[in-house]
mmCIF file with all atom_site columns, C-alpha atoms in Angstrom:
data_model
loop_
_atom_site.group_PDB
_atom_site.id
_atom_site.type_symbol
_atom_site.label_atom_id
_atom_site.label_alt_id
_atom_site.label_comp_id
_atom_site.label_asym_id
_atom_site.label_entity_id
_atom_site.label_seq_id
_atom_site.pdbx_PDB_ins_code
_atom_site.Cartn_x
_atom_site.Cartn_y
_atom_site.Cartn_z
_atom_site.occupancy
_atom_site.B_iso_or_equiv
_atom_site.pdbx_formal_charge
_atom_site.auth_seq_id
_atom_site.auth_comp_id
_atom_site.auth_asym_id
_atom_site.auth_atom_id
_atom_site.pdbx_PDB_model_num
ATOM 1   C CA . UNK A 1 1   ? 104.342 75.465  95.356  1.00 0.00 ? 1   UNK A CA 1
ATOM 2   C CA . UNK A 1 2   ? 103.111 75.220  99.209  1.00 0.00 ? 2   UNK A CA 1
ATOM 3   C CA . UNK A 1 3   ? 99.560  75.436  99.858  1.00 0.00 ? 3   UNK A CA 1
ATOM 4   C CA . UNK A 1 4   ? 97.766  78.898  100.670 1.00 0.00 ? 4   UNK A CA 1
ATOM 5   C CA . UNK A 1 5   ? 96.850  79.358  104.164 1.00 0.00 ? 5   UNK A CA 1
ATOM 6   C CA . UNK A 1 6   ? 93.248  78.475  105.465 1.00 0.00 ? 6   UNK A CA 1
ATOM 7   C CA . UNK A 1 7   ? 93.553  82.513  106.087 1.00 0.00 ? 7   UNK A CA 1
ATOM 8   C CA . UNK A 1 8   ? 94.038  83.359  102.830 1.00 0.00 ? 8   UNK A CA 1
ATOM 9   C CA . UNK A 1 9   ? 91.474  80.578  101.074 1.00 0.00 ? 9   UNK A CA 1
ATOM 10  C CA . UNK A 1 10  ? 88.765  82.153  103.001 1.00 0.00 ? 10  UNK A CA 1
ATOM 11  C CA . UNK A 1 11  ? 89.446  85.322  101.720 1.00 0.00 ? 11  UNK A CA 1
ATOM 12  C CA . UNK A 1 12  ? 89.876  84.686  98.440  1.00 0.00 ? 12  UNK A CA 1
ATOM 13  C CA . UNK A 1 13  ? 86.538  83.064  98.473  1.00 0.00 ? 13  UNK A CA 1
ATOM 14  C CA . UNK A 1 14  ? 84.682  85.752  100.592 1.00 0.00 ? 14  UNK A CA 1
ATOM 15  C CA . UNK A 1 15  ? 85.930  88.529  97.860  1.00 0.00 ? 15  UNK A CA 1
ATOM 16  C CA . UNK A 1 16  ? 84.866  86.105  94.782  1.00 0.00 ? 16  UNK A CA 1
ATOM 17  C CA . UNK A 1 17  ? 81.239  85.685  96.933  1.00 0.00 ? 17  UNK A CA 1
ATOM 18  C CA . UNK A 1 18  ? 80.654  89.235  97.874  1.00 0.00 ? 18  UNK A CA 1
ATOM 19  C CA . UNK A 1 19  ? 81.498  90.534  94.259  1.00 0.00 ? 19  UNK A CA 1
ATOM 20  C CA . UNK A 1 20  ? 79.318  88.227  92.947  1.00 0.00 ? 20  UNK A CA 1
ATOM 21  C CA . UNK A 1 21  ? 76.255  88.696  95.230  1.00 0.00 ? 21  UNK A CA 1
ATOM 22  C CA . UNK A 1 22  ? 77.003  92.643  94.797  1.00 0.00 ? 22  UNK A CA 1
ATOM 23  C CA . UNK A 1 23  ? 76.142  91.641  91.148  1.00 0.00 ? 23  UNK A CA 1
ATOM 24  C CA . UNK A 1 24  ? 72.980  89.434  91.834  1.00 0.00 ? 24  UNK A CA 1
ATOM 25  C CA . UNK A 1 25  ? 71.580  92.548  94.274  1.00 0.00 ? 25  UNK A CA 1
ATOM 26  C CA . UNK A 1 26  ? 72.763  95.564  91.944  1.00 0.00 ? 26  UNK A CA 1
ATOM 27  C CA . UNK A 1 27  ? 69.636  95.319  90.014  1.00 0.00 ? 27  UNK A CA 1
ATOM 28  C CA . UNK A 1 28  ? 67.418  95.885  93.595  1.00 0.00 ? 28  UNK A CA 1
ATOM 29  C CA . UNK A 1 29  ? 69.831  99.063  94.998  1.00 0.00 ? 29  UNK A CA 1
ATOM 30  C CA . UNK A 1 30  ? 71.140  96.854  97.117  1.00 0.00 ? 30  UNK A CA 1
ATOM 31  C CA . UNK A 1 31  ? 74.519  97.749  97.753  1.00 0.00 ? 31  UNK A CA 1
ATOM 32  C CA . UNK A 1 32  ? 77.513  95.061  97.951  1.00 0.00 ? 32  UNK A CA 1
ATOM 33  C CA . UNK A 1 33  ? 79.225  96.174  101.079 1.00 0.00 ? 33  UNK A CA 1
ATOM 34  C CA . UNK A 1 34  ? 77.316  93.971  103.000 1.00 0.00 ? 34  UNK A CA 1
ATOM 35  C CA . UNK A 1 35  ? 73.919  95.725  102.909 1.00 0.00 ? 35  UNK A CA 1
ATOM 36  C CA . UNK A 1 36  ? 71.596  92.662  102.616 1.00 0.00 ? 36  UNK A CA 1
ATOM 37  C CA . UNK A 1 37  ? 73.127  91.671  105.981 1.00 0.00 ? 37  UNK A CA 1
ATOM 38  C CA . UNK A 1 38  ? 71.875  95.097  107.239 1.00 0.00 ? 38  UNK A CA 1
ATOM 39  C CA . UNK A 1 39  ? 68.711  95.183  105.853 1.00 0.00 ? 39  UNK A CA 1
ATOM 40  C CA . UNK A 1 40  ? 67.828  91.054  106.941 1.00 0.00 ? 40  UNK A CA 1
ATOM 41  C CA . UNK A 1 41  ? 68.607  92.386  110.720 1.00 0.00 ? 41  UNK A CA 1
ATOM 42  C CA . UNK A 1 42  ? 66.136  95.278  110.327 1.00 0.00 ? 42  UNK A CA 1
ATOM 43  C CA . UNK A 1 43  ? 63.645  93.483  108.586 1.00 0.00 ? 43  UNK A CA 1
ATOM 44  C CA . UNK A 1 44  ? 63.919  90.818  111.320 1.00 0.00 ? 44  UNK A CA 1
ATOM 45  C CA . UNK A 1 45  ? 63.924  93.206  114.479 1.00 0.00 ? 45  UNK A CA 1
ATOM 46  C CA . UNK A 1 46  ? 62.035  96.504  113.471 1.00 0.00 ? 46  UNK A CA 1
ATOM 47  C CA . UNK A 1 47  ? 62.892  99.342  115.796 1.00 0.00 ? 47  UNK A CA 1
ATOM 48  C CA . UNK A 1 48  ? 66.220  98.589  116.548 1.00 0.00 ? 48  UNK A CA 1
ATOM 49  C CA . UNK A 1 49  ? 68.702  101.359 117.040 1.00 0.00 ? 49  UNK A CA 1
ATOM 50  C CA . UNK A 1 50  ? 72.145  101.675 114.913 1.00 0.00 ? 50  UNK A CA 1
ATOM 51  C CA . UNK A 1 51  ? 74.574  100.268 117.940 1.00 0.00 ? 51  UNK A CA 1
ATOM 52  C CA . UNK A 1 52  ? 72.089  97.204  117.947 1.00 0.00 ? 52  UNK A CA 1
ATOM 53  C CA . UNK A 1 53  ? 72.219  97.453  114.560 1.00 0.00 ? 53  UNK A CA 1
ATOM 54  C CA . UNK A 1 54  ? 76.413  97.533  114.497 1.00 0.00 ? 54  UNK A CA 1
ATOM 55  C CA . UNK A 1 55  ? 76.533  94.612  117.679 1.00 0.00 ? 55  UNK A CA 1
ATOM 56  C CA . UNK A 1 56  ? 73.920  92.367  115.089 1.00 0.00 ? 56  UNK A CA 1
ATOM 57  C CA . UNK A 1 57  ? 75.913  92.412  112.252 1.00 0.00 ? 57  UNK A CA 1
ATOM 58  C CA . UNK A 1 58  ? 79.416  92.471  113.300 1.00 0.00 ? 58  UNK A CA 1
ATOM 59  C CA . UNK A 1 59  ? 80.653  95.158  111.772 1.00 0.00 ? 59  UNK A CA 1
ATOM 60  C CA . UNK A 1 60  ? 82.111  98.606  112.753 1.00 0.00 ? 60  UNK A CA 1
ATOM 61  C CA . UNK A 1 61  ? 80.028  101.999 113.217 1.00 0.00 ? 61  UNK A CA 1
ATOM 62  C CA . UNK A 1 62  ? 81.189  103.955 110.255 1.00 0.00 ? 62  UNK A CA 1
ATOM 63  C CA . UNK A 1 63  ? 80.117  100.954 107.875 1.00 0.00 ? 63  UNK A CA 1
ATOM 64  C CA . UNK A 1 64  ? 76.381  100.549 109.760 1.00 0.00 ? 64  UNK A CA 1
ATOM 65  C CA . UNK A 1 65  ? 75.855  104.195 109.334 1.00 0.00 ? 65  UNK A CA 1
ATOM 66  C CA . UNK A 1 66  ? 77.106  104.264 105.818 1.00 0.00 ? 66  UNK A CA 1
ATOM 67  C CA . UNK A 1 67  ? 74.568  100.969 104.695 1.00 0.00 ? 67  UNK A CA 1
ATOM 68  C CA . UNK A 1 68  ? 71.712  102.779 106.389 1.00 0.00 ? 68  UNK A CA 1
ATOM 69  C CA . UNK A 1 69  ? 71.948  105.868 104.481 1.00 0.00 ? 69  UNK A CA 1
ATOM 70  C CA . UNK A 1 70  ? 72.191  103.756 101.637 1.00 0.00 ? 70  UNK A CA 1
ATOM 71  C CA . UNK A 1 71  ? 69.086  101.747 102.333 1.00 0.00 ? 71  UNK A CA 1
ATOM 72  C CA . UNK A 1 72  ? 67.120  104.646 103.111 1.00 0.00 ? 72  UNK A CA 1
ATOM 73  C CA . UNK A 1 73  ? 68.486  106.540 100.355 1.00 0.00 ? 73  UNK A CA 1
ATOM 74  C CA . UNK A 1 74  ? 66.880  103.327 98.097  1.00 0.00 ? 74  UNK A CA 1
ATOM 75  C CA . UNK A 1 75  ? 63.931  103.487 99.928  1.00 0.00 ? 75  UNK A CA 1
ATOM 76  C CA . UNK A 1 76  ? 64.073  100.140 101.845 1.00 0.00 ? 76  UNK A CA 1
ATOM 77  C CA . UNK A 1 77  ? 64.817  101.738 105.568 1.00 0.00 ? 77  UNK A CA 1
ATOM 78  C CA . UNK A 1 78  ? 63.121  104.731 107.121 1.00 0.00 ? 78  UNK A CA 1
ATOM 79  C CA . UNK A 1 79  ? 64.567  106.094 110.372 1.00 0.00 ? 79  UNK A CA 1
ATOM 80  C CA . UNK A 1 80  ? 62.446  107.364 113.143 1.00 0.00 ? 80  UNK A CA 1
ATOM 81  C CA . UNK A 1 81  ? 63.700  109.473 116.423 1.00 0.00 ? 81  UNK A CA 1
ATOM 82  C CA . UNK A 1 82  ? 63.883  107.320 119.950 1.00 0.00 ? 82  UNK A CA 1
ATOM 83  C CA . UNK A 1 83  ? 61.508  108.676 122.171 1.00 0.00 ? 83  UNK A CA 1
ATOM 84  C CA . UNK A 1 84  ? 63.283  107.375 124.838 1.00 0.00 ? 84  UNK A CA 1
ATOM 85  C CA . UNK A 1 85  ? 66.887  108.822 123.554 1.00 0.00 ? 85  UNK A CA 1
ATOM 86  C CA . UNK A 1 86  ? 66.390  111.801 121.379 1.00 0.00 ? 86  UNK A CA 1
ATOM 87  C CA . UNK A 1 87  ? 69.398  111.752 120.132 1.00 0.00 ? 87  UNK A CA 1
ATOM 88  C CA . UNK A 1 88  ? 69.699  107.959 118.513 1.00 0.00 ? 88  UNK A CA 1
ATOM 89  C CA . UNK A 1 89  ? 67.447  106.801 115.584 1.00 0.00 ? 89  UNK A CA 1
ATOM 90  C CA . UNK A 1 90  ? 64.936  103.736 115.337 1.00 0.00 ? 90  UNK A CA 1
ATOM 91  C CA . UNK A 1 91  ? 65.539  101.942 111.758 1.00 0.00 ? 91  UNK A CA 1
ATOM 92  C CA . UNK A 1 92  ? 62.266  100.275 110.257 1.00 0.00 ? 92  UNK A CA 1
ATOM 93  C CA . UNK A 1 93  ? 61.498  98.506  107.053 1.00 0.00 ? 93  UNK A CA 1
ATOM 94  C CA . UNK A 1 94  ? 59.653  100.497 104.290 1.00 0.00 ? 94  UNK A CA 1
ATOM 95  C CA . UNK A 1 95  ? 57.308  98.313  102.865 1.00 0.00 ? 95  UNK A CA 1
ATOM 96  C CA . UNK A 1 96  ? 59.229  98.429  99.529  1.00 0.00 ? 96  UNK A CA 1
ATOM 97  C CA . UNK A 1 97  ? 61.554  95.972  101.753 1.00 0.00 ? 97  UNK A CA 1
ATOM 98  C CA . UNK A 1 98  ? 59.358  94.204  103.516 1.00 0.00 ? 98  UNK A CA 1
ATOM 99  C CA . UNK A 1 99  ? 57.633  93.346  99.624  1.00 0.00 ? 99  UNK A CA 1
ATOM 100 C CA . UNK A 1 100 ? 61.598  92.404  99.032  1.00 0.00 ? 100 UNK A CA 1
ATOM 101 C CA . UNK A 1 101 ? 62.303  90.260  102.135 1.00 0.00 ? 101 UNK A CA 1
ATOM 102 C CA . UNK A 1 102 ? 61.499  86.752  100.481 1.00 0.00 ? 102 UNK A CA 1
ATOM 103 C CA . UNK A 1 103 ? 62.950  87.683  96.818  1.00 0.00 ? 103 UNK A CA 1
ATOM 104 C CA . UNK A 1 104 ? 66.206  88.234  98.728  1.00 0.00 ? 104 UNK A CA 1
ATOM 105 C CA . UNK A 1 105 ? 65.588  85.140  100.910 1.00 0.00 ? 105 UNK A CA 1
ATOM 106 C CA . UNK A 1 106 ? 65.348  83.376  97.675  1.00 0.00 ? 106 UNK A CA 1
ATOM 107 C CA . UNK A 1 107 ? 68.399  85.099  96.380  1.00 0.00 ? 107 UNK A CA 1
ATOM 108 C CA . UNK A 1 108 ? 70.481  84.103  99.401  1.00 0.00 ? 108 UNK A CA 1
ATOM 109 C CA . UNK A 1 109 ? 69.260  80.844  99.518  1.00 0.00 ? 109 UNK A CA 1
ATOM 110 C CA . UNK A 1 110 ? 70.424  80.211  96.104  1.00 0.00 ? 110 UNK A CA 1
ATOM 111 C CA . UNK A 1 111 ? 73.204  81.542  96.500  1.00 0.00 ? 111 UNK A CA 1
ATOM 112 C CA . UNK A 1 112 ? 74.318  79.468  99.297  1.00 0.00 ? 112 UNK A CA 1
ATOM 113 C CA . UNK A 1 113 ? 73.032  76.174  97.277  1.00 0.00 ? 113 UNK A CA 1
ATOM 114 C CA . UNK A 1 114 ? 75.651  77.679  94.065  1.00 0.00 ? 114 UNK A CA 1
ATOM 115 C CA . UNK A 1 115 ? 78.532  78.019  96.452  1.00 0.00 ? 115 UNK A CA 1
ATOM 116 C CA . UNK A 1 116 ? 78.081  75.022  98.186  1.00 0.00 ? 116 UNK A CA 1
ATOM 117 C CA . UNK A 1 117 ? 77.241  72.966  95.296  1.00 0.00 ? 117 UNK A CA 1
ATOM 118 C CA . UNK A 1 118 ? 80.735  70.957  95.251  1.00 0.00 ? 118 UNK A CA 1
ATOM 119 C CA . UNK A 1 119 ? 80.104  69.671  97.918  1.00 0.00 ? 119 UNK A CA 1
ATOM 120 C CA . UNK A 1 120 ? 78.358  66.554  99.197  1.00 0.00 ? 120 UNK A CA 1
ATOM 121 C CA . UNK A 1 121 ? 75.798  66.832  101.816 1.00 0.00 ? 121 UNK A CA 1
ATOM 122 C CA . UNK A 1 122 ? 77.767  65.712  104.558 1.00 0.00 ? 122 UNK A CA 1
ATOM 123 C CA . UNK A 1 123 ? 80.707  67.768  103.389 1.00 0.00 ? 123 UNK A CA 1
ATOM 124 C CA . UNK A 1 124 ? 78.453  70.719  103.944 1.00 0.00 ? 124 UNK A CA 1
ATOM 125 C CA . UNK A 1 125 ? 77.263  69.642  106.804 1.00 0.00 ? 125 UNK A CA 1
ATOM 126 C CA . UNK A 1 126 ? 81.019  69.112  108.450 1.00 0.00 ? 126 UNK A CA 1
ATOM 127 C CA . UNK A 1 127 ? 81.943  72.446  106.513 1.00 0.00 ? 127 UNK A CA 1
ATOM 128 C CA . UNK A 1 128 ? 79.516  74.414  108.552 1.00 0.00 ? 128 UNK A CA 1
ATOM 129 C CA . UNK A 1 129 ? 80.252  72.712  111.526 1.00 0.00 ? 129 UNK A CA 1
ATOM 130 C CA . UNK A 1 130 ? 84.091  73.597  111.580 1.00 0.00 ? 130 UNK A CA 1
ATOM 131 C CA . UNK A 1 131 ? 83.171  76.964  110.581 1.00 0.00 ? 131 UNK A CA 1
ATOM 132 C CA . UNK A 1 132 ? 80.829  77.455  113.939 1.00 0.00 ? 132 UNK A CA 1
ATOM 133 C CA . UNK A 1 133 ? 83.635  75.839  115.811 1.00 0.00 ? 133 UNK A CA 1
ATOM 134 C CA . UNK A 1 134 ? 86.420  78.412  114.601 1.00 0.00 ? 134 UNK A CA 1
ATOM 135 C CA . UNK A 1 135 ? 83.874  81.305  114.601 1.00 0.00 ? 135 UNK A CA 1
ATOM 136 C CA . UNK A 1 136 ? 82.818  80.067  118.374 1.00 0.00 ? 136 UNK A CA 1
ATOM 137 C CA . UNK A 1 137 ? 86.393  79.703  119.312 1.00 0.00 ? 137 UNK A CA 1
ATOM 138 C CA . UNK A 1 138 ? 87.045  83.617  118.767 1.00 0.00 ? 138 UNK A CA 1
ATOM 139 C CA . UNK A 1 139 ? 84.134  84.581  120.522 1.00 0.00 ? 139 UNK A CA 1
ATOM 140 C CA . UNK A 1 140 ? 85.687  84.053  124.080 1.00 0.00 ? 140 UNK A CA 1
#
């Protein structure tokens, strides 16, 4: 049998990570579609609007708009209207997530160390450096 494609590997392991970290967050209303990645950016740049939002974390509008209703709907994200734009929204941290910014640092952190733990240190290191180098490569 031929080997899968490098395509295909990286799937495979981004479905088995994100249904597992959907599991880890499920107990904090944290959805799995992503949402952490949503709620680090707002937690890291309060008062950002939901096409800064979108352009942060690389993903398309209909998902950003879905993940914010959900974290505001779980009480982590509280919009606010632009008083320069009256029709766009400010996103801020409720303090419900900024009391759960370094339990889900810890989480990811961990999580990272479980996935990677295969691998030497140096593997890791050359791991995440061909991974930049791809990732940089499509951003031209």
């Amino acid at each position: 049998m031929k080997k899968p494609s490098i395509g295909k590997m990286l799937s495979y392991i981004h479905r088995i990570n994100r249904k597992e970290l959907a599991s880890i967050l499920k107990p904090f209303d944290i959805g799995g579609g992503g949402h952490h990645n949503y709620l680090k950016a707002i937690l890291s740049n309060p008062g950002l609007n939901q096409d800064q939002l979108t352009n942060e974390v690389k993903f398309d509008k209909a998902t950003t708009t879905r993940c914010v209703k959900q974290l505001e709907e779980a009480g982590y994200v509280y919009r606010s209207v632009d008083s320069r734009d009256r029709r766009s929204y400010l996103l801020y941290p409720t303090q419900k997530a900024k009391d759960f910014e370094p339990v889900l640092k810890r989480i990811l952190d961990e999580f990272s160390l479980q996935m990677t733990n295969c691998l030497s240190e140096s593997d890791k290191q050359q791991f995440a450096d061909l991974l930049k180098k791809i990732y940089d490569s499509k951003q031209g």
